[in-house]
XYZ file of C-alpha atoms in Angstrom:
769
model
C -43.974 -29.847 112.922
C -46.307 -28.114 115.508
C -45.675 -26.470 118.276
C -47.937 -27.013 121.479
C -49.347 -24.728 123.049
C -48.936 -24.627 126.999
C -49.771 -21.831 129.768
C -46.638 -23.762 131.239
C -42.497 -22.349 129.636
C -41.753 -23.777 126.495
C -39.078 -25.407 127.161
C -37.863 -24.569 123.773
C -37.851 -20.709 123.676
C -35.973 -19.434 126.123
C -36.777 -18.758 129.636
C -35.692 -15.529 131.263
C -32.513 -15.474 133.038
C -32.256 -14.725 136.741
C -31.307 -10.726 137.633
C -27.617 -10.514 139.574
C -28.249 -9.974 142.911
C -25.755 -8.049 144.920
C -23.794 -9.355 147.792
C -24.513 -7.932 150.689
C -25.349 -8.572 154.408
C -28.779 -7.751 154.560
C -31.027 -10.287 152.935
C -31.101 -10.967 149.796
C -34.086 -9.691 147.572
C -36.135 -12.234 145.438
C -35.683 -11.536 141.777
C -39.368 -11.204 139.606
C -39.885 -13.999 137.090
C -40.247 -13.449 133.521
C -44.082 -13.241 133.829
C -43.867 -10.130 136.443
C -41.101 -8.432 134.320
C -43.279 -9.129 130.591
C -46.617 -8.158 132.556
C -44.763 -4.532 133.862
C -43.217 -3.637 130.371
C -45.542 -0.877 128.596
C -44.639 -2.244 125.583
C -47.144 -4.629 123.785
C -45.326 -8.600 123.265
C -46.504 -11.338 121.783
C -45.321 -14.742 120.821
C -46.557 -16.549 117.493
C -45.463 -19.952 116.337
C -44.465 -20.890 113.038
C -48.784 -21.980 112.380
C -49.497 -18.061 113.170
C -51.154 -18.473 116.438
C -51.180 -17.120 119.267
C -48.609 -18.267 122.305
C -47.954 -15.846 124.360
C -49.541 -11.827 125.236
C -48.533 -9.534 127.846
C -51.390 -7.263 129.451
C -50.336 -3.896 127.616
C -51.001 -6.249 124.339
C -54.293 -7.095 125.604
C -54.822 -3.826 126.441
C -54.217 -2.309 122.700
C -56.257 -5.228 121.460
C -58.729 -5.638 123.175
C -58.816 -9.272 123.455
C -57.870 -11.214 126.508
C -55.006 -13.589 125.734
C -57.287 -16.510 127.170
C -59.478 -16.056 123.970
C -56.761 -15.520 121.679
C -54.432 -18.510 122.944
C -53.440 -20.472 120.121
C -55.704 -18.603 117.558
C -54.493 -17.659 114.338
C -56.760 -14.431 115.660
C -59.182 -14.713 112.807
C -62.270 -14.136 114.101
C -61.168 -11.849 116.418
C -60.076 -9.237 113.727
C -61.043 -7.744 110.419
C -60.274 -10.075 107.504
C -58.240 -7.655 105.428
C -56.044 -6.920 108.918
C -55.682 -10.715 109.888
C -54.503 -11.099 106.155
C -52.048 -8.327 107.251
C -51.050 -10.070 110.040
C -50.766 -13.215 108.392
C -48.853 -11.631 105.569
C -45.749 -9.796 107.718
C -45.395 -13.325 109.815
C -44.569 -15.244 106.576
C -42.451 -12.453 105.406
C -40.346 -12.734 108.689
C -39.817 -16.270 108.643
C -39.069 -16.406 104.668
C -36.405 -13.692 105.083
C -35.518 -14.732 108.345
C -34.832 -11.372 109.695
C -36.816 -8.439 111.743
C -39.755 -6.729 109.584
C -41.004 -3.331 111.193
C -43.786 -1.723 110.140
C -46.844 0.657 110.802
C -50.630 -0.589 110.786
C -53.805 -0.038 111.978
C -54.665 -2.544 114.423
C -58.818 -3.061 115.455
C -59.326 -2.990 119.434
C -62.056 -5.307 119.712
C -63.203 -3.597 123.328
C -62.845 -0.133 122.395
C -64.605 -0.565 118.743
C -62.038 1.407 117.191
C -58.858 1.004 114.767
C -55.411 2.289 116.963
C -51.858 3.041 114.761
C -49.614 0.856 115.635
C -45.262 0.261 115.169
C -44.909 -3.501 115.284
C -41.620 -4.819 114.757
C -41.913 -9.117 114.939
C -38.137 -10.536 114.863
C -37.835 -14.662 114.034
C -36.583 -17.019 117.342
C -34.901 -20.252 116.187
C -34.012 -23.240 117.419
C -30.706 -25.479 118.529
C -30.983 -26.125 114.829
C -31.339 -23.033 113.578
C -35.149 -23.814 112.629
C -37.127 -21.467 112.964
C -39.731 -22.202 115.336
C -41.251 -18.999 116.483
C -41.473 -14.809 116.630
C -41.977 -12.498 118.662
C -43.422 -8.675 118.220
C -43.732 -6.403 120.007
C -45.989 -3.160 119.284
C -46.046 0.460 120.141
C -49.135 2.435 120.432
C -48.522 5.954 117.941
C -52.108 6.583 117.299
C -51.727 9.842 119.072
C -48.559 10.688 117.478
C -49.768 9.330 113.989
C -53.036 12.040 114.365
C -50.691 14.728 114.743
C -48.529 14.624 111.713
C -51.782 13.089 109.548
C -53.096 16.573 111.072
C -49.390 18.272 110.448
C -48.747 16.669 106.910
C -52.523 18.172 105.853
C -52.043 21.367 106.804
C -48.694 21.837 105.055
C -50.484 19.871 102.005
C -53.666 22.468 102.248
C -52.178 25.969 103.110
C -52.009 28.242 100.264
C -48.425 29.969 101.866
C -45.087 27.928 101.106
C -43.940 26.151 104.694
C -40.542 24.888 104.998
C -37.967 23.721 107.719
C -34.040 24.486 107.920
C -31.541 22.931 110.005
C -29.551 25.431 112.286
C -26.774 24.990 108.985
C -29.549 26.291 106.601
C -30.671 23.088 105.525
C -34.235 21.990 103.646
C -35.319 19.441 106.175
C -39.393 19.359 105.311
C -41.025 21.737 102.819
C -44.314 20.722 101.643
C -46.210 21.545 97.828
C -46.657 25.010 97.563
C -42.959 25.874 98.504
C -41.698 23.141 95.408
C -44.504 24.623 92.962
C -43.098 28.115 94.357
C -39.802 27.556 93.384
C -40.372 24.709 90.669
C -38.122 21.489 92.309
C -39.022 18.759 93.408
C -39.443 17.875 96.966
C -36.486 15.255 96.872
C -34.169 17.980 95.265
C -35.172 20.642 98.464
C -34.574 18.188 100.701
C -30.836 17.471 99.531
C -30.588 21.545 99.296
C -29.397 24.667 101.319
C -31.251 28.527 101.955
C -28.426 29.561 100.461
C -28.800 28.316 97.055
C -32.330 29.987 96.831
C -31.453 32.900 98.478
C -31.172 35.975 95.999
C -30.861 38.903 98.217
C -28.337 37.301 100.916
C -25.171 35.682 100.664
C -24.195 32.556 102.368
C -22.465 35.095 105.548
C -25.518 37.153 105.709
C -27.788 34.477 106.092
C -25.506 32.423 108.574
C -25.665 36.020 110.686
C -29.384 35.922 110.421
C -29.720 32.575 111.493
C -27.774 33.214 114.816
C -29.871 36.520 115.137
C -33.203 34.612 115.369
C -31.476 32.262 117.704
C -31.480 35.146 120.594
C -34.559 36.600 119.549
C -36.647 33.696 118.130
C -38.565 35.495 115.819
C -38.501 37.130 112.343
C -40.638 38.654 109.898
C -38.926 40.221 106.637
C -39.323 40.637 102.637
C -36.611 38.350 100.667
C -36.631 37.181 96.812
C -35.377 32.868 96.325
C -34.425 31.900 93.011
C -36.474 29.323 90.919
C -35.087 26.326 88.975
C -35.704 28.336 85.641
C -34.020 30.943 86.838
C -36.459 33.640 87.535
C -36.591 34.773 90.841
C -39.801 35.816 92.707
C -40.596 38.140 96.115
C -41.925 36.794 99.523
C -43.226 37.603 102.956
C -40.736 35.346 104.931
C -41.892 34.771 108.786
C -39.658 32.581 110.813
C -39.472 31.300 113.849
C -37.147 29.590 116.065
C -37.429 25.653 118.156
C -34.658 24.353 119.638
C -35.660 21.377 119.989
C -33.683 18.607 117.919
C -30.942 20.274 117.677
C -32.584 23.159 116.696
C -34.942 24.248 113.706
C -36.021 27.245 111.541
C -40.155 26.766 111.079
C -40.696 29.395 108.118
C -44.115 30.280 106.182
C -43.577 31.933 103.549
C -46.392 34.340 100.688
C -45.390 34.459 97.062
C -45.578 38.642 97.028
C -44.247 39.014 93.109
C -47.080 40.294 92.205
C -48.053 42.712 95.034
C -44.394 44.291 94.471
C -44.956 44.505 90.682
C -48.112 46.276 91.452
C -46.374 48.586 93.969
C -43.517 49.537 91.458
C -46.496 50.092 88.799
C -47.710 52.171 91.951
C -44.402 54.103 92.153
C -43.688 54.370 87.933
C -47.222 55.542 88.041
C -47.075 58.351 90.692
C -43.642 59.162 89.527
C -45.306 59.625 86.025
C -48.434 61.163 87.199
C -45.697 64.079 88.982
C -44.277 64.810 85.452
C -47.222 64.758 83.632
C -48.712 67.381 86.330
C -45.491 69.022 86.183
C -45.067 69.514 81.964
C -48.780 69.856 81.683
C -50.006 73.302 80.390
C -52.487 73.142 83.079
C -51.863 73.855 85.979
C -53.167 71.632 88.845
C -54.258 72.560 92.799
C -55.644 70.137 95.463
C -56.923 70.802 98.138
C -58.602 69.359 101.012
C -62.037 68.835 102.688
C -61.955 72.347 104.082
C -60.249 74.080 100.530
C -56.951 74.287 101.663
C -54.384 73.808 99.042
C -52.324 70.851 99.701
C -50.577 71.108 96.189
C -49.414 73.592 93.988
C -48.148 72.854 90.604
C -44.651 74.849 88.647
C -47.712 75.430 85.868
C -50.227 76.708 88.897
C -46.880 79.159 89.509
C -46.723 80.442 86.218
C -50.826 81.341 85.896
C -50.883 83.032 88.753
C -47.422 84.054 90.024
C -47.325 82.875 93.203
C -45.358 80.047 94.466
C -46.137 76.749 96.311
C -44.754 77.735 99.536
C -46.785 81.637 99.823
C -50.402 79.098 98.570
C -50.069 75.701 100.484
C -52.149 75.403 103.585
C -54.144 78.010 102.545
C -58.136 78.144 102.681
C -59.369 79.219 98.533
C -61.929 82.325 99.667
C -58.237 83.838 101.632
C -56.408 83.447 98.199
C -55.474 86.582 96.997
C -56.493 85.227 93.449
C -60.202 85.302 93.603
C -61.778 87.963 91.096
C -64.211 89.643 93.671
C -66.870 90.113 90.941
C -67.133 86.211 90.217
C -67.157 85.038 93.431
C -71.293 83.659 93.416
C -69.705 81.700 90.785
C -66.430 80.216 92.662
C -68.790 79.547 95.967
C -71.587 77.502 93.855
C -68.683 75.638 92.552
C -67.568 74.778 96.128
C -71.144 73.616 96.843
C -71.820 71.417 94.752
C -68.052 69.742 95.324
C -68.931 69.701 98.645
C -72.383 67.654 99.045
C -70.523 65.145 96.806
C -73.688 64.863 94.467
C -71.336 66.548 91.825
C -68.081 64.611 91.092
C -67.008 66.654 88.538
C -67.724 70.284 87.834
C -66.344 72.955 85.120
C -66.419 76.279 85.971
C -65.368 79.430 84.469
C -64.454 82.729 85.836
C -62.016 85.463 85.792
C -58.800 85.064 88.285
C -56.789 87.794 89.629
C -53.072 87.234 89.155
C -49.855 87.880 91.461
C -49.057 91.125 89.228
C -53.065 91.908 89.728
C -53.573 90.588 85.911
C -57.395 89.995 85.343
C -57.047 86.606 83.198
C -59.892 84.443 82.227
C -59.806 80.785 83.583
C -61.882 77.209 82.693
C -61.754 75.090 86.255
C -61.982 71.221 85.818
C -62.822 69.933 89.340
C -62.890 66.522 90.712
C -63.637 65.250 94.550
C -62.834 62.137 95.840
C -65.925 60.760 98.680
C -64.529 58.494 101.240
C -66.630 55.935 102.342
C -69.810 57.955 103.898
C -70.178 59.640 101.136
C -68.136 62.392 102.613
C -65.989 65.067 100.506
C -62.026 64.368 101.454
C -60.326 65.978 98.634
C -60.948 67.745 95.130
C -58.105 67.835 92.370
C -58.790 71.016 90.080
C -56.766 71.569 86.325
C -56.833 74.953 85.459
C -56.623 76.303 82.371
C -55.490 79.584 81.425
C -58.002 81.094 78.359
C -57.557 85.074 78.340
C -56.085 84.594 74.712
C -58.556 82.621 73.451
C -61.736 84.146 75.072
C -60.371 87.715 73.332
C -58.826 85.798 70.047
C -63.402 84.170 70.242
C -64.269 87.799 71.051
C -62.634 88.864 67.747
C -63.576 86.048 66.011
C -67.237 86.368 66.817
C -67.135 90.354 65.389
C -65.304 89.169 62.232
C -68.047 86.216 61.785
C -70.365 89.106 62.831
C -69.038 91.310 59.844
C -69.202 88.455 57.480
C -72.786 87.674 58.025
C -73.218 90.690 57.264
C -71.637 91.178 53.829
C -72.708 87.608 53.148
C -76.363 88.717 53.616
C -76.130 91.670 51.813
C -74.325 90.017 49.171
C -77.650 87.453 48.743
C -79.699 90.567 49.394
C -77.419 92.044 45.922
C -78.050 88.750 43.763
C -81.533 88.575 44.998
C -82.195 91.929 43.726
C -80.036 91.699 40.478
C -81.690 87.930 39.810
C -85.163 89.862 39.795
C -84.372 93.577 38.214
C -82.124 91.548 35.716
C -84.539 89.520 34.643
C -87.877 91.323 34.665
C -87.258 92.900 31.249
C -85.676 89.401 30.051
C -89.352 87.959 30.988
C -90.856 90.284 29.289
C -88.769 90.529 26.538
C -89.196 86.600 26.475
C -93.478 86.770 26.376
C -93.183 89.458 24.107
C -90.813 87.037 21.666
C -93.736 84.173 21.770
C -96.004 86.473 21.382
C -94.966 87.342 17.758
C -95.668 83.280 17.058
C -99.292 84.246 15.762
C -98.515 88.356 14.312
C -95.479 87.334 11.658
C -95.735 86.059 8.884
C -94.231 82.455 7.486
C -91.278 83.909 5.749
C -90.229 85.647 9.147
C -89.617 82.408 11.144
C -86.120 82.469 10.948
C -85.536 85.913 12.428
C -88.295 85.048 14.963
C -85.831 81.645 15.753
C -82.966 84.008 15.709
C -84.788 86.290 18.480
C -85.804 83.190 20.419
C -81.947 82.308 20.558
C -80.790 85.142 21.876
C -83.394 85.585 24.341
C -82.697 81.772 25.534
C -78.697 82.370 25.156
C -79.338 85.716 27.613
C -81.731 83.813 30.085
C -78.803 81.186 30.752
C -75.961 83.577 30.670
C -78.344 84.941 33.326
C -78.928 82.168 35.204
C -75.753 80.294 35.394
C -74.025 82.866 36.696
C -76.693 84.164 39.407
C -76.418 80.293 40.437
C -72.660 79.936 40.506
C -72.802 83.262 42.686
C -75.124 81.932 44.710
C -73.345 78.636 45.412
C -69.842 80.578 46.256
C -71.530 82.895 48.714
C -73.264 80.440 50.782
C -76.597 81.381 49.943
C -77.929 77.726 49.022
C -79.247 75.544 51.909
C -79.880 72.222 51.414
C -82.962 70.380 52.102
C -82.687 66.691 51.870
C -85.853 65.175 51.295
C -87.237 61.717 49.425
C -88.334 62.057 46.481
C -89.278 60.113 43.448
C -86.780 59.997 40.666
C -88.589 59.214 37.825
C -90.712 62.283 39.140
C -87.610 64.571 38.683
C -85.984 63.210 35.441
C -89.123 62.966 33.133
C -89.379 66.741 34.056
C -85.273 67.164 33.221
C -86.026 65.218 29.799
C -89.192 67.155 28.996
C -87.253 70.052 29.576
C -84.730 68.999 27.083
C -86.754 67.171 24.430
C -87.061 70.024 22.378
C -83.505 70.715 21.994
C -82.260 67.599 21.790
C -84.910 67.108 18.538
C -84.100 70.150 16.702
C -80.315 68.609 16.184
C -82.462 65.153 15.320
C -81.265 63.513 18.630
C -82.524 60.604 20.196
C -82.888 61.009 23.884
C -84.063 58.185 25.305
C -84.290 56.777 29.470
C -84.210 54.050 30.929
C -84.405 53.635 34.747
C -86.253 51.799 37.652
C -88.891 53.000 39.954
C -86.282 54.408 43.157
C -86.906 56.748 45.965
C -83.667 59.242 46.340
C -83.043 60.933 49.619
C -81.442 64.428 49.103
C -82.520 68.097 48.023
C -84.432 66.918 44.746
C -84.622 70.628 43.706
C -80.711 70.875 43.653
C -80.422 67.045 42.414
C -82.610 68.110 39.009
C -80.303 71.348 39.035
C -77.202 68.935 38.494
C -78.888 66.163 36.127
C -80.303 69.208 34.122
C -76.650 70.708 34.071
C -75.246 67.271 32.662
C -78.297 66.582 29.589
C -77.808 70.092 28.339
C -74.189 69.560 28.545
C -74.729 66.650 26.668
C -77.044 68.108 24.077
C -75.040 70.940 23.436
C -72.070 68.491 22.578
C -73.539 65.899 20.483
C -73.854 66.253 17.007
C -75.034 62.707 15.998
C -76.822 59.854 17.334
C -78.085 60.680 20.694
C -77.900 60.685 24.731
C -79.281 58.443 27.130
C -80.350 58.939 30.485
C -79.870 55.408 32.942
C -79.663 53.981 36.497
C -77.321 51.797 37.973
C -75.129 50.205 41.452
C -71.438 50.660 41.356
C -69.267 50.046 44.077
C -72.164 50.059 46.468
C -74.003 53.025 45.431
C -76.337 53.960 42.909
C -75.695 56.350 40.574
C -77.761 58.586 38.245
C -75.920 58.509 34.614
C -75.790 60.481 30.795
C -74.238 58.802 28.018
C -73.711 61.176 24.748
C -72.369 60.049 21.678
C -70.362 63.276 21.985
C -66.760 64.311 20.708
C -65.081 62.868 24.147
C -62.753 64.337 26.878
C -59.084 63.661 26.846
C -58.212 61.742 29.404
C -55.663 64.253 30.342
C -58.380 67.246 30.573
C -61.365 65.752 32.294
C -60.413 67.509 35.350
C -60.520 70.980 33.450
C -63.957 70.788 32.090
C -65.502 71.260 36.233
C -63.333 74.739 36.149
C -65.958 77.979 35.546
C -65.635 79.321 31.621
C -63.479 75.894 30.828
C -64.797 74.955 27.230
C -63.150 72.479 25.587
C -63.078 73.043 21.602
C -64.801 76.410 21.796
C -62.007 79.047 21.564
C -63.896 81.183 19.919
C -66.429 81.359 22.671
C -69.158 80.363 20.025
C -72.316 81.353 22.124
C -74.195 77.955 21.047
C -71.816 76.136 23.373
C -73.215 77.525 26.087
C -71.352 79.458 28.746
C -68.568 77.272 30.008
C -70.346 77.455 33.911
C -72.518 74.065 33.886
C -70.206 71.698 34.673
C -68.327 73.870 37.452
C -72.236 74.704 39.164
C -72.404 70.925 38.782
C -69.648 70.387 40.623
C -70.176 72.383 43.467
C -73.458 71.626 43.769
C -73.000 68.285 44.479
C -70.079 69.011 46.577
C -72.738 71.397 49.043
C -75.012 67.955 49.043
C -72.074 65.495 49.605
C -72.655 63.202 46.045
C -69.805 62.135 44.069
C -69.323 62.635 40.739
C -68.200 60.349 37.899
C -66.851 60.811 33.844
C -65.242 58.704 31.780
C -64.497 59.306 28.184
C -63.493 58.325 24.996
C -61.874 61.197 22.219
C -64.239 60.461 19.509
C -67.112 58.037 21.154
C -68.171 59.704 22.852
C -68.481 60.699 27.675
C -70.771 59.828 30.725
C -71.295 61.556 33.596
C -72.761 59.799 36.470
C -73.884 61.771 39.903
C -74.116 59.615 43.117
C -78.257 59.244 44.082
C -78.953 58.222 48.020
C -81.797 56.129 48.401
C -84.738 57.035 50.273
C -87.657 55.348 51.689
C -91.147 55.132 49.928
C -93.285 58.962 49.699
C -96.713 58.723 48.266
C -96.671 59.343 43.819
C -97.582 62.118 42.363
C -101.310 61.380 40.603
C -101.312 63.341 37.027
C -103.989 65.383 35.823
C -105.659 65.844 32.307
C -105.610 69.277 31.790
C -107.255 71.200 28.720
C -106.310 74.620 27.407
C -109.095 76.850 27.371
C -109.483 81.010 27.903
C -109.786 82.253 31.373
C -110.194 84.530 33.971
C -107.105 85.101 35.082
C -105.458 87.590 37.971
C -102.263 88.850 37.710
C -100.862 90.967 40.413
C -96.743 92.279 38.803
C -95.660 96.180 39.886
C -93.599 96.075 37.166
C -95.230 97.722 33.791
C -93.314 96.529 31.384
C -93.454 93.311 32.818
C -97.216 93.374 33.660
C -97.767 94.670 30.145
C -96.093 91.972 28.214
C -97.331 89.088 30.514
C -100.946 90.837 30.069
C -100.382 90.748 26.152
C -99.072 87.626 26.608
C -102.610 85.854 28.197
C -104.909 88.378 26.136
C -103.144 86.659 23.059
C -104.136 83.339 24.300
C -107.409 84.251 24.677
C -107.932 84.405 28.188
C -108.896 87.034 30.389
C -106.714 89.339 32.508
C -107.120 91.887 35.546
C -104.310 93.137 36.655
C -102.950 95.359 39.390
C -99.553 96.645 41.317
C -100.536 95.042 44.841
C -103.082 92.329 46.070
C -104.926 95.077 47.791
C -105.555 96.519 44.645
C -107.011 92.963 43.056
C -109.231 92.657 44.986
C -110.415 95.612 44.546
C -110.771 95.256 40.377
C -112.246 92.299 40.849
C -115.421 93.395 42.522
C -116.674 90.516 44.311
C -115.457 88.177 41.164
C -114.025 85.457 41.698
C -110.472 84.834 39.246
C -109.695 80.815 37.762
C -106.643 80.916 38.515
C -103.957 83.832 39.722
C -100.781 84.587 38.686
C -98.116 87.053 40.552
C -94.620 88.024 41.240
C -92.862 87.424 44.156
C -91.645 90.617 45.021
C -93.876 93.282 45.012
C -94.186 96.686 46.255
C -94.097 97.640 49.237
C -92.710 94.833 51.151
C -95.328 92.776 49.764
C -95.108 89.577 48.422
C -96.738 86.972 46.180
C -97.925 84.518 49.074
C -99.154 87.761 50.872
C -101.424 88.514 47.416
C -102.431 85.035 46.904
C -102.807 84.500 50.029
C -105.186 87.494 50.326
C -107.838 86.677 47.260
C -107.445 83.052 48.855
C -109.147 84.924 52.157
C -111.806 86.220 49.842
C -112.635 83.636 47.074
C -111.548 80.805 49.098
C -107.883 77.985 49.615
C -108.677 76.315 46.392
C -108.086 78.947 44.486
C -105.427 77.893 41.943
C -102.125 80.022 42.109
C -98.871 80.732 40.534
C -96.120 82.934 41.552
C -93.096 84.181 38.940
C -90.142 85.155 40.439
C -86.312 86.205 39.497
C -84.881 84.549 42.327
C -82.875 81.456 42.121
C -83.058 79.844 46.048
C -84.016 76.590 46.911
C -85.591 78.099 49.889
C -87.723 80.669 48.371
C -89.119 77.258 46.346
C -90.104 75.077 48.541
C -91.324 78.271 51.044
C -93.754 79.001 48.218
C -94.437 75.328 46.962
C -95.292 74.051 50.739
C -98.581 76.667 50.058
C -100.134 74.627 47.681
C -98.460 76.801 44.683
C -96.357 76.278 41.829
C -92.831 78.474 41.172
C -91.998 79.771 37.662
C -88.992 80.718 36.968
C -88.504 84.745 34.947
C -87.861 85.067 32.131
C -91.303 83.168 31.063
C -91.811 81.409 27.627
C -95.366 81.770 26.577
C -95.642 77.833 26.246
C -94.143 77.035 29.561
C -96.706 79.258 31.382
C -99.608 78.234 29.455
C -98.951 74.613 30.482
C -98.540 75.679 33.933
C -102.155 77.365 34.195
C -103.157 74.525 32.587
C -101.740 72.264 35.615
C -103.147 74.333 38.656
C -106.410 74.678 37.106
C -106.647 70.609 36.713
C -105.122 70.182 39.922
C -107.220 72.102 41.521
C -110.434 70.926 39.915
C -109.266 66.926 40.537
C -110.539 64.953 43.940
C -108.038 65.050 46.373
C -105.918 62.678 46.761
């Protein structure tokens, strides 16, 4: 049943009762009526019937809503407030009638006059008729906009601040906490609000915390460091700022910052400083620190041991006032000070002499670094000093010993060169004479001639091996790495050993791709030549194969034979000097026993690996590593013809000259011979030779290159020339070949000499590449 709406008092709603008056002799004061009382109340009051219609509003309510009572009377607020708010009003009205008890809530209310929302706290309570039926509800509202805004700002600050925040009462119980503190200690907010500070405090006891709170009440503020326990059992270091507020029975407003990382860093720095001090004191180097004026600020124990002065005697003194400076080396010290002071050099090393407290002069190396300020000016210097007196003395002794050793080594190299030259001279003459006998002896004497050639060849091999090994041991061989065509080098080696293989009826085969190697080609040729020579010597049936293959990521040149093989436990022995398996009788036909020793030493010099595999009775395989290079220009093969030539010869050894002239003339050549280049020019009398042959070592300090240069200056640079030498120094070969001159080794075989002459003439006659 709808309740009539009337501005007159509703008889069903209780009327305000008159206020009792005090009796007295004075005239009575009239009591205000209900309307006056409700109008004066600052609390917004309104009455709504069971149909959500406004039955009453006081002036405070009109001001809160911004709408007059005359406009809202009898309405359910639709059209005056946003629809969502009206729906909320009706829902709370229904809740009051349904639950039949007061309902309190906070809600944003639209103020039509101010055109803004106000936050209010409202309470609605039901009123009943005589039969106990709800007839209307009475509502009260309080504007809490400013307080709500303050609380919102407070909560926003607490939620967004990076610092932990909490509030304790005077008993240490948590009253409020923010999310940052919850995250810091690992507890939920609800858990913390049921706990006290003593349950998390890891430094103070509960009694100490109580006394601390009492002190805070007296002074009102404190800042200190503490440590709190986390829920997971760990602990965190915090910096705490506490303010005491006397409101609400007393509150402690606390801000805290996690300083665990800082404390750890501080501990690390302290430990680092302690380690640094320990290192400084235990260092073999003295440590001296200076300020910007070069006054001593630190003087380590090792500095005391080096110089003799204690820290007490040096601290605070300027560098130039210290007695440790050696007068003659003051310019070095001052130059170092200038470099450090201008800030351009952050690290300066200098070596100078110093004077100790007992007057000794010592050599020291100073390692100086400076620390600059933000303005670029020098602030301090740290110097580390090392006493190198003994090492300087040892260095001088070593330098002297090195000079003596180098002198001895040079003497040995000169001796080896002289011995090589002097021993090969008569041997070369003998070889030429023996070669020239081919056309002189009767067929019945062929065996005699063969034996003579074998003797000369054996003597030449032994002499060459001994001299080569001596040069390697003396360090007189210096490799010269370059790119070269492998096939050209191997073809030269194979052709040199083909006659020996044919003499034993052995097949000498080669199978390898066109590759470019990179190492010293002369020394590499010597290694492969010794391996082939060794294979031919120890193979009686079958043959020898020279090949090339990839293995373990490397390229190898391999020499296979079908010889006697090597027992596995004796593989290492074959590279020893004069070690020959199965040749206890020292049969000269089986060589000198130095070939593989030369292979091992030469490979070591070049940094190349050697591999060996063998089966007794089946043969052996020796392999040498071949570093690969890039492409090089191919060597053009010249066609040559044997012909009678006018040949100029320079040789200062009479026996060798006579043998060489005899051998050349027996081959049909015309020879002009002299002991020097100048003498040869006079004998040539303006007529150019077709080829020139010169010994390398000539009298009066002249070399074969000098003699050839003199003749070429007269007859042109294209004159074909050969140098004959008994030296085995690879650097000599490179120097001579660098002049476009071929090198021949003593002792000479006549057929080798004839081929070399033909090649030189053919190369000179061919057009340039």
